Tab-separated table of C-alpha atoms in Angstrom:
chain	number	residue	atom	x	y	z
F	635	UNK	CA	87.473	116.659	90.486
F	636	UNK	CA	84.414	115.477	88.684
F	637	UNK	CA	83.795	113.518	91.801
F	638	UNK	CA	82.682	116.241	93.655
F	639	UNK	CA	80.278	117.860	91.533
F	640	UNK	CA	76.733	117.271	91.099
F	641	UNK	CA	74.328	116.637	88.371
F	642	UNK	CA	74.619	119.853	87.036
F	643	UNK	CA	78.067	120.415	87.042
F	644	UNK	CA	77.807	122.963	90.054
F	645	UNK	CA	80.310	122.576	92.877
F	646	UNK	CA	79.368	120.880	95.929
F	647	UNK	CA	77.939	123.021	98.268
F	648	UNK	CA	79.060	121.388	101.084
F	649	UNK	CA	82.709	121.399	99.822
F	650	UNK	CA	84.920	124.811	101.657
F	651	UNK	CA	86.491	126.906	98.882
F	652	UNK	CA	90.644	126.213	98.724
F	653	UNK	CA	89.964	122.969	100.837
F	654	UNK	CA	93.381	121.766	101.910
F	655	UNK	CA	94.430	118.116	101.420
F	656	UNK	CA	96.341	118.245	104.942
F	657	UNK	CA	92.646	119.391	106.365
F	658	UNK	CA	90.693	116.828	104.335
F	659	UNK	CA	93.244	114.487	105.933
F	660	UNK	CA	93.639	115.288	109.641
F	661	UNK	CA	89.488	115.423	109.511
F	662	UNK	CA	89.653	111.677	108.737
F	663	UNK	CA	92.341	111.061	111.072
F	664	UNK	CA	90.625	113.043	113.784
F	665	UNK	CA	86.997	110.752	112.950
F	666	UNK	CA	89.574	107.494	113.037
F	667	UNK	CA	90.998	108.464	116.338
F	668	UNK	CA	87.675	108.437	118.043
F	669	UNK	CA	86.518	105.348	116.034
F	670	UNK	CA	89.748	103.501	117.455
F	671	UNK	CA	89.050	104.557	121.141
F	672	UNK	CA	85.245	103.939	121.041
F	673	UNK	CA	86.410	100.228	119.833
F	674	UNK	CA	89.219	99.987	121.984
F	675	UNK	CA	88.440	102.021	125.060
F	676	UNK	CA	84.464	102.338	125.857
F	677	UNK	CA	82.733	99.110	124.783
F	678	UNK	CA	79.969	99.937	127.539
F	679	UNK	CA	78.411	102.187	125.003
F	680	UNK	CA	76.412	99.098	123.203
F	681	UNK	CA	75.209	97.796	126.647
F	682	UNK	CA	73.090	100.998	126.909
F	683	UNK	CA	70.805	99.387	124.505
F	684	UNK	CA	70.580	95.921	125.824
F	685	UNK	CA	72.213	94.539	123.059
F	686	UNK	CA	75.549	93.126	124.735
F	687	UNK	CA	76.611	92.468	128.591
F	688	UNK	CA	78.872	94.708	128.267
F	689	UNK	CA	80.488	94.729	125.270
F	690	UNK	CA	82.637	91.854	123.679
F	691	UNK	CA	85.502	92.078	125.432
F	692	UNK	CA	89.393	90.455	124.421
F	693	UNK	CA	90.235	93.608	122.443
F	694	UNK	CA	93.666	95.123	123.282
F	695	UNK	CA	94.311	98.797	124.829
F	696	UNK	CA	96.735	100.986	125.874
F	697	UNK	CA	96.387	105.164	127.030
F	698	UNK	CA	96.907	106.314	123.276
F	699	UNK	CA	93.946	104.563	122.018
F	700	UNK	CA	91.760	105.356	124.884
F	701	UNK	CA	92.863	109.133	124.187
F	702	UNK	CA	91.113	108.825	120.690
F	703	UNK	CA	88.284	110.941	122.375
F	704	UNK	CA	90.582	113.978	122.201
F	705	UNK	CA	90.096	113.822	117.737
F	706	UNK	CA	86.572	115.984	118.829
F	707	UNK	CA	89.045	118.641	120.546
F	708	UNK	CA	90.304	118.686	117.009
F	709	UNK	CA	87.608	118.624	114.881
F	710	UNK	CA	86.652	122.062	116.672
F	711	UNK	CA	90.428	123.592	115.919
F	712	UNK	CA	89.764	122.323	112.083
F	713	UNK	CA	85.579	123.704	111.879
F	714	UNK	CA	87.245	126.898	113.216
F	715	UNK	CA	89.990	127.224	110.503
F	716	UNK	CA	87.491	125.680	107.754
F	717	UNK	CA	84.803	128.447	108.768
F	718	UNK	CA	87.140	131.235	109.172
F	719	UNK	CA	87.456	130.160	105.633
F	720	UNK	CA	83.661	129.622	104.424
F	721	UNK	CA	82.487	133.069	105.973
F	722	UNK	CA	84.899	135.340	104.090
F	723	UNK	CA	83.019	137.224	101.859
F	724	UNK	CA	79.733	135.702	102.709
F	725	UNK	CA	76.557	136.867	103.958
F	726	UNK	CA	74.314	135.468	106.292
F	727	UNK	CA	72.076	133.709	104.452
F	728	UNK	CA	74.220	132.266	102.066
F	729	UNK	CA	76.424	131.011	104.922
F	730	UNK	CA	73.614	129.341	106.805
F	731	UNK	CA	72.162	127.717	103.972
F	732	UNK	CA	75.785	126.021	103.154
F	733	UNK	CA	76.255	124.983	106.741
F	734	UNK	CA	73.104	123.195	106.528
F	735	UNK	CA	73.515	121.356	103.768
F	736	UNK	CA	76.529	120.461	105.020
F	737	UNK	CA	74.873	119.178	107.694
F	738	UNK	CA	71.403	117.802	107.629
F	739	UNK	CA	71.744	115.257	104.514
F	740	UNK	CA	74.662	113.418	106.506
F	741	UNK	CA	72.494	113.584	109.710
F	742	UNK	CA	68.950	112.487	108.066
F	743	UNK	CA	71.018	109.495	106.365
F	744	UNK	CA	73.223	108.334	109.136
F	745	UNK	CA	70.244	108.607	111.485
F	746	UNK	CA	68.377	106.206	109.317
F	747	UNK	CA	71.020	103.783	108.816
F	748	UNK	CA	71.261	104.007	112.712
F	749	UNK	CA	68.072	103.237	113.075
F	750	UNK	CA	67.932	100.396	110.929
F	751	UNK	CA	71.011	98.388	112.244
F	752	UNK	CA	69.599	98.762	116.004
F	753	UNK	CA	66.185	97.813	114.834
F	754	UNK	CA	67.968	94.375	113.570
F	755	UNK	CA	69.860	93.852	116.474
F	756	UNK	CA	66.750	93.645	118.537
F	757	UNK	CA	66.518	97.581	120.246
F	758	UNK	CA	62.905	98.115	120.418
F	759	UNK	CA	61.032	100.734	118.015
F	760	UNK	CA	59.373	102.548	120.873
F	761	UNK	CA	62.829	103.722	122.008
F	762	UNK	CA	64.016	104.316	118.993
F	763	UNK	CA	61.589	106.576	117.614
F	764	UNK	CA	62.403	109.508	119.160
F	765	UNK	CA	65.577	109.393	119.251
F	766	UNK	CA	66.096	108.961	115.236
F	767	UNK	CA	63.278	112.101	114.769
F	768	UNK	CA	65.972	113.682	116.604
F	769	UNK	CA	68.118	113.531	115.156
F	770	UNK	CA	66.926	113.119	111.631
F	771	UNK	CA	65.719	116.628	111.909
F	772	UNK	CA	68.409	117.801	113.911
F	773	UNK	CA	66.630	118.500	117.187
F	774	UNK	CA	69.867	118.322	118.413
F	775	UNK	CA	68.310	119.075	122.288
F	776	UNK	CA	66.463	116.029	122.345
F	777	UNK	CA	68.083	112.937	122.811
F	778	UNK	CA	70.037	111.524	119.806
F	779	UNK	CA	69.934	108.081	118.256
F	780	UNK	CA	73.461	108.002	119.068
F	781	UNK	CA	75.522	109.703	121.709
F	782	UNK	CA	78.160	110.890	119.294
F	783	UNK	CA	75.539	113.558	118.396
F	784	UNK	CA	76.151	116.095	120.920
F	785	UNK	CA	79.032	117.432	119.204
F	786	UNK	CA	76.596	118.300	116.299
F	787	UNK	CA	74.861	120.725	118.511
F	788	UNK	CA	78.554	122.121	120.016
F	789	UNK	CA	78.992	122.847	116.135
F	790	UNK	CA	75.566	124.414	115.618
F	791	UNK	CA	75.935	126.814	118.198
F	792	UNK	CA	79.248	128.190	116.648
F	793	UNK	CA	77.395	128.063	113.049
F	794	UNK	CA	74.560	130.791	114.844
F	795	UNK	CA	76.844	132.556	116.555
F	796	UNK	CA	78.822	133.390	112.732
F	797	UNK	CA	75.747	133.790	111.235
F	798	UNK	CA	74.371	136.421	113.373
F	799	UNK	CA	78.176	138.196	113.327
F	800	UNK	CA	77.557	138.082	109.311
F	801	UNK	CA	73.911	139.215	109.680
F	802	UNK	CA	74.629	142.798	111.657
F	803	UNK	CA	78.313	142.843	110.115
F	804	UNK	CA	80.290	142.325	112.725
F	805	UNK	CA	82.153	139.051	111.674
F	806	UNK	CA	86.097	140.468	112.244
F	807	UNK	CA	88.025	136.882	112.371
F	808	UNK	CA	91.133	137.929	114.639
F	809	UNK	CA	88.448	139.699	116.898
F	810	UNK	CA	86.063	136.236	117.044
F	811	UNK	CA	89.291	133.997	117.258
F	812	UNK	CA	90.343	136.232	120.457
F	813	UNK	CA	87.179	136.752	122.260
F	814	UNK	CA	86.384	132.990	121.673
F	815	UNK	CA	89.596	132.002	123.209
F	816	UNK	CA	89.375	134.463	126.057
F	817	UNK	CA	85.493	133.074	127.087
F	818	UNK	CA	86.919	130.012	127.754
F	819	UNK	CA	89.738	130.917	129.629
F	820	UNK	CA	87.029	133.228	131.870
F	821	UNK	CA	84.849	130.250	132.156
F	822	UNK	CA	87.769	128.071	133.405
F	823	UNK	CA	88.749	130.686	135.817
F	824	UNK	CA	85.034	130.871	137.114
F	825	UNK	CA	84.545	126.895	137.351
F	826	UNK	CA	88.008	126.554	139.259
F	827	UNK	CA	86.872	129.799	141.302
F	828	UNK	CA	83.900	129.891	144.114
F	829	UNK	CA	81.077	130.938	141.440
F	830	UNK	CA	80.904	127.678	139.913
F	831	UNK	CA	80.064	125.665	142.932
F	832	UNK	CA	77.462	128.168	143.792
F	833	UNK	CA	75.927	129.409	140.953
F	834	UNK	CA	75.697	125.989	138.686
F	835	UNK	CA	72.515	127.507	136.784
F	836	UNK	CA	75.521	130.386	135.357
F	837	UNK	CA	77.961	127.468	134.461
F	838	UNK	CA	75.253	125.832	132.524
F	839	UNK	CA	74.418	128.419	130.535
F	840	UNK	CA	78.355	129.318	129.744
F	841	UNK	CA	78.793	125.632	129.093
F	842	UNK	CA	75.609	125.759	126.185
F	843	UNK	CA	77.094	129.021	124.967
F	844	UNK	CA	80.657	127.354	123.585
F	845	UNK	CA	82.488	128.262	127.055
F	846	UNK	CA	84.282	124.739	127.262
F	847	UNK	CA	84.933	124.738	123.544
F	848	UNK	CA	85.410	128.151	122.333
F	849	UNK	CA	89.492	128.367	122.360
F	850	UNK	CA	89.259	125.041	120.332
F	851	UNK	CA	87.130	126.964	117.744
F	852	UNK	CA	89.169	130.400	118.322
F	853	UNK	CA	92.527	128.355	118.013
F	854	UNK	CA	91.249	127.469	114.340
F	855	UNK	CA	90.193	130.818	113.219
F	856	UNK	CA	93.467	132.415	114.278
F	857	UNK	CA	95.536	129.916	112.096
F	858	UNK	CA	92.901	130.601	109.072
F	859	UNK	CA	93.376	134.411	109.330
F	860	UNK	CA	97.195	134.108	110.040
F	861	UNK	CA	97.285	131.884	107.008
F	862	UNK	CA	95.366	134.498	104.681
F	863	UNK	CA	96.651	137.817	106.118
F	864	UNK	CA	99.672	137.139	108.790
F	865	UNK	CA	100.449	140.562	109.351
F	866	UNK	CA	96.666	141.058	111.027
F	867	UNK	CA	97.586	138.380	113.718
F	868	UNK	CA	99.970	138.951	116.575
F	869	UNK	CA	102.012	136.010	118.437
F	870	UNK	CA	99.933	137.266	121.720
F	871	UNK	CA	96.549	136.470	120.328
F	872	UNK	CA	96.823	132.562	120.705
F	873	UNK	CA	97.888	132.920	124.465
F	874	UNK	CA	94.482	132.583	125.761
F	875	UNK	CA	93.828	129.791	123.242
F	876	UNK	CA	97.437	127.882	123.851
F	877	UNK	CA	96.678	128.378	127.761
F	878	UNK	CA	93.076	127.213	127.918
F	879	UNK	CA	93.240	124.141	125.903
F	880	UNK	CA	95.312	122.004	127.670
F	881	UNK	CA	93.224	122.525	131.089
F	882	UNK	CA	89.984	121.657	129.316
F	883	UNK	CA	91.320	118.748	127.641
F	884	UNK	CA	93.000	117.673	131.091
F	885	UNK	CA	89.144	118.100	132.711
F	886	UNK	CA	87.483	115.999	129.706
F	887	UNK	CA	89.940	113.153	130.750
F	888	UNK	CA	88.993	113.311	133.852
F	889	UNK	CA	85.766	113.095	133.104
F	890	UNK	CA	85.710	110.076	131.321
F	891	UNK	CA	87.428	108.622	133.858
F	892	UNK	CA	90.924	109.160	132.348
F	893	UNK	CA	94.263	108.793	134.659
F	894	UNK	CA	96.255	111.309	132.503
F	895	UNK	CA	96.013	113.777	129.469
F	896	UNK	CA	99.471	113.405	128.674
F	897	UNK	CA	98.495	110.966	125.753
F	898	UNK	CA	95.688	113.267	124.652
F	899	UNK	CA	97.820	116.520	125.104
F	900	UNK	CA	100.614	115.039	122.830
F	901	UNK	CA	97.596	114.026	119.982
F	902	UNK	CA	95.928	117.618	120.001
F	903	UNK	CA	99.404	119.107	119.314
F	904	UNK	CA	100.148	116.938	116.734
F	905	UNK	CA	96.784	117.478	114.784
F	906	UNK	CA	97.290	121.237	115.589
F	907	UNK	CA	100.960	121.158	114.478
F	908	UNK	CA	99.450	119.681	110.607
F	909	UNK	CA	96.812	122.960	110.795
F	910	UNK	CA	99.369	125.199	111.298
F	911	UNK	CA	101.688	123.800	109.001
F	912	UNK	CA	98.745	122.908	106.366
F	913	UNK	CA	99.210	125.620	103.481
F	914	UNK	CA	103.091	124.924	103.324
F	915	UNK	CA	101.886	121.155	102.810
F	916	UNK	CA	99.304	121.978	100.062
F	917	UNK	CA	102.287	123.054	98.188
F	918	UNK	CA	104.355	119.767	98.481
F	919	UNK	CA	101.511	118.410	97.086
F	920	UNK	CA	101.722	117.503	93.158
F	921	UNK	CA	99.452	114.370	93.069
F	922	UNK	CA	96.199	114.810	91.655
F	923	UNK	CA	94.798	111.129	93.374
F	924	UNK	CA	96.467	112.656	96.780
F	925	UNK	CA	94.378	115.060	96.448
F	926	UNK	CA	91.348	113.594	95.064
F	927	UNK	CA	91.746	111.117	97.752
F	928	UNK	CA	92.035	113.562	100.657
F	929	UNK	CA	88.742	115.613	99.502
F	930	UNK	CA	87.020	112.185	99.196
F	931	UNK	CA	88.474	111.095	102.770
F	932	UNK	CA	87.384	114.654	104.061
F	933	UNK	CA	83.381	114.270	103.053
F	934	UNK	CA	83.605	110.367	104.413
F	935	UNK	CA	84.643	111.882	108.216
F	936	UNK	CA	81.268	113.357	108.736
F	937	UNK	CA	79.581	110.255	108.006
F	938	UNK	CA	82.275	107.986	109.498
F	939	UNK	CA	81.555	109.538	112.735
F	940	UNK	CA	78.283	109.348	112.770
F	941	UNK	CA	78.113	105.880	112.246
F	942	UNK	CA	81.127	104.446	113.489
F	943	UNK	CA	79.592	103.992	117.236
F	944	UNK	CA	76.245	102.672	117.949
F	945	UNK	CA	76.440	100.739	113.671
F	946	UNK	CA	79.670	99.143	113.967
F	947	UNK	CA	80.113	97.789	117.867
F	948	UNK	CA	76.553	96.544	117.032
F	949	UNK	CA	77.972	94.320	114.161
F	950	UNK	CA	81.094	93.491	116.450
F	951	UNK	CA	78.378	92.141	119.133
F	952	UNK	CA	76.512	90.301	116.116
F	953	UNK	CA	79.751	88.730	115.393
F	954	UNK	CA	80.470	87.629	119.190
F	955	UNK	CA	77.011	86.541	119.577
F	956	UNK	CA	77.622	84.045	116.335
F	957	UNK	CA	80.905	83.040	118.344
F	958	UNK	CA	83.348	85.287	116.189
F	959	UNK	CA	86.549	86.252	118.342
F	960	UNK	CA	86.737	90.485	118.473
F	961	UNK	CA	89.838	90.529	117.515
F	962	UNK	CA	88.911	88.927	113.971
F	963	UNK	CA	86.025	91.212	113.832
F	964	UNK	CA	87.099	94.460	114.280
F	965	UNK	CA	89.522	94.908	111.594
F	966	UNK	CA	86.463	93.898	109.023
F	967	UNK	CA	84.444	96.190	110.545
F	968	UNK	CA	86.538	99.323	110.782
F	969	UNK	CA	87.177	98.344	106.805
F	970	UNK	CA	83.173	98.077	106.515
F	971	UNK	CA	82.596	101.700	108.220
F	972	UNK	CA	84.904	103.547	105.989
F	973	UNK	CA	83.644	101.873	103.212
F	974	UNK	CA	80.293	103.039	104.033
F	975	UNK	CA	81.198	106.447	104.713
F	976	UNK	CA	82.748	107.010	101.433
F	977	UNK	CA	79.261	105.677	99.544
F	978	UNK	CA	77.736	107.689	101.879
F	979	UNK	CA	79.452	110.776	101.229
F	980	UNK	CA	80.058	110.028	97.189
F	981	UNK	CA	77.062	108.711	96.624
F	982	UNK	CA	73.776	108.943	98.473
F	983	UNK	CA	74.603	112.239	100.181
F	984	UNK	CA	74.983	114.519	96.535
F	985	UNK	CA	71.615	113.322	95.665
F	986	UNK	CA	69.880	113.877	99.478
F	987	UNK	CA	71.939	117.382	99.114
F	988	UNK	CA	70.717	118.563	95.725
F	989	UNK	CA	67.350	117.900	96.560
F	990	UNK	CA	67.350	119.868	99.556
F	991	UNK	CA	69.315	123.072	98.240
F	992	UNK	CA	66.185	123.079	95.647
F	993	UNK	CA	63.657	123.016	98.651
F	994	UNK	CA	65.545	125.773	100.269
F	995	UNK	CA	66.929	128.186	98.031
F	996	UNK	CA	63.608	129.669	97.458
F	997	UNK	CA	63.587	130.002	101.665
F	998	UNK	CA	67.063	130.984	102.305
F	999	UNK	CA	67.544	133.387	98.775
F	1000	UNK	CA	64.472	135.520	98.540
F	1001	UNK	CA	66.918	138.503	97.155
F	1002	UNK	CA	67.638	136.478	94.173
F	1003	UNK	CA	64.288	134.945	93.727
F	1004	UNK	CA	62.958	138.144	93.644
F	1005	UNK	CA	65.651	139.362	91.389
F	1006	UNK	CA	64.677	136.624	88.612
């Protein structure tokens, strides 16, 4: 679609080749499943910033909302399949350079907008400050302007870890997928064992290097490469994947201070049931605005969750503040943060994105500058 293009006529960039319109749509869903639980189920996150006692409070819950948090859980299965997808036939460089400007124009823009919305809702600049150079230039250690942010650097990791498989050509999909899925499943059996209590420093470092997450990301590359070549993928292969992610989605619940992970459990395997069955969809598919709607709903999810959080319970405590019931608020304001995503990602990120593939092609494409 003309839509998707920029200025001069080039594909996006930060568009996967053969996107999927079931992908593009369980992305959104997966962003609108955490929106709905952050709104629903954890209104304490504004009172971290002073700006509410608590959080306006009259909204209604019940365990699936509150699950919504499991949508991240998914968003790994999905950046697995969708960069199973994006490193075929790649190299390095031209891999990186994709994944960040996938990346950093939505992160610069929604850090801003961030910024701007707790500014007028009274947060001081002094905290602030840091946090948005943060994560405006993705120094994803530091602390973010938002705490939705630490999945960025979860997703960073996995982007270096490809990259460097690309750079001394070792990138074998079914072999990543496996070992991915099997690091978990070791990490699981060393927390639960004696080695975690005693040697925390060891956990640590697992948990930085993807050991919570990696059968999430595994899990997605399997179905990718199953998808493309199903005779190089054996039944066996998603064992350690299939057997590791319900015991780290039953731990995150209990984290977060859940009671059970059957409501989460039954979400993951729905959203994992639409990537397995997502290339028999794409085929059902005959509507040209279905699908031009599902890649535009795909580029808004980035932005959506990036914003959805700290931006839009700060306009629900604006609204309580100025008397306005939650329950008339909310609606308007889930409305308002889609809408913004989708100018975001239409709109304002293209431009952001074009200017920065021009600042780094010369950086990240020395062969071909060379070459010219």
């Amino acid at each position: 679609s003309h839509l998707f293009r920029n200025r001069r006529g080039m594909a996006d960039p930060a568009r996967p080749r053969d996107a999927l319109v079931a992908i593009d749509l369980l992305r959104f869903g997966a962003a609108a499943m955490v929106m709905l639980c952050h709104y629903f189920g954890q209104w304490a996150l504004v009172d971290r910033l002073g700006i509410g006692t608590g959080g306006p409070a009259g909204l209604p819950t019940n365990a699936w909302l509150s699950s919504g948090w499991v949508g991240v859980e998914i968003f790994f299965v999905i950046s697995g399949y969708v960069i199973a997808l994006s490193a075929t036939n790649s190299t390095a460089i031209d891999f990186a350079r994709r994944r960040l400007l996938r990346l950093w124009p939505g992160t610069l823009i929604c850090a801003s907008i961030t910024a701007l919305v707790l500014l007028i809702a009274g947060v001081p600049w002094a905290y602030l400050a840091p946090r948005y150079a943060a994560s405006a230039l993705m120094w994803l250690w530091g602390d973010q302007i938002d705490p939705v942010y630490w999945s960025l650097l979860v997703e960073c990791i996995f982007y270096a870890l490809v990259t460097l498989l690309l750079a001394i050509g070792r990138w074998n999909p079914v072999k990543v997928g496996l070992a991915l899925s099997t690091w978990t499943l070791v990490y699981l059996a060393w927390v639960l064992g004696p080695g975690g209590k005693a040697l925390p420093d060891v956990t640590g470092a697992a948990e930085f290097l993807l050991a919570p997450f990696g059968a999430f990301f595994g899990m997605g590359i399997l179905f990718q490469q199953a998808h493309r070549d199903p005779a190089s993928v054996k039944g066996w292969m998603f064992l350690p994947a299939f057997l590791a992610a319900p015991v780290c989605i039953g731990a995150t619940n209990g984290i977060d201070d859940g009671q059970e992970s059957g409501q989460a459990l039954l979400l993951f395997v729905a959203g994992v049931a639409v990537v397995i069955l997502s290339a028999r969809l794409q085929l059902a598919v005959r509507s040209d605005r279905l699908r031009r709607l599902a890649i535009a709903l795909g580029l808004a999810t980035y932005p959506l969750y990036l914003t959805h959080a700290y931006v839009g319970q700060a306009l629900m405590v604006g609204g309580a503040k100025l008397g306005l019931s939650p329950t008339l608020t909310v609606g308007p304001v889930i409305l308002t943060m889609v809408a913004l995503a989708l100018f975001i990602a239409l709109r304002i990120e293209p431009v952001v994105r074009t200017q920065m593939d021009r600042l780094l092609r010369p950086i990240l494409r020395p062969a071909q500058r060379q070459a010219a």
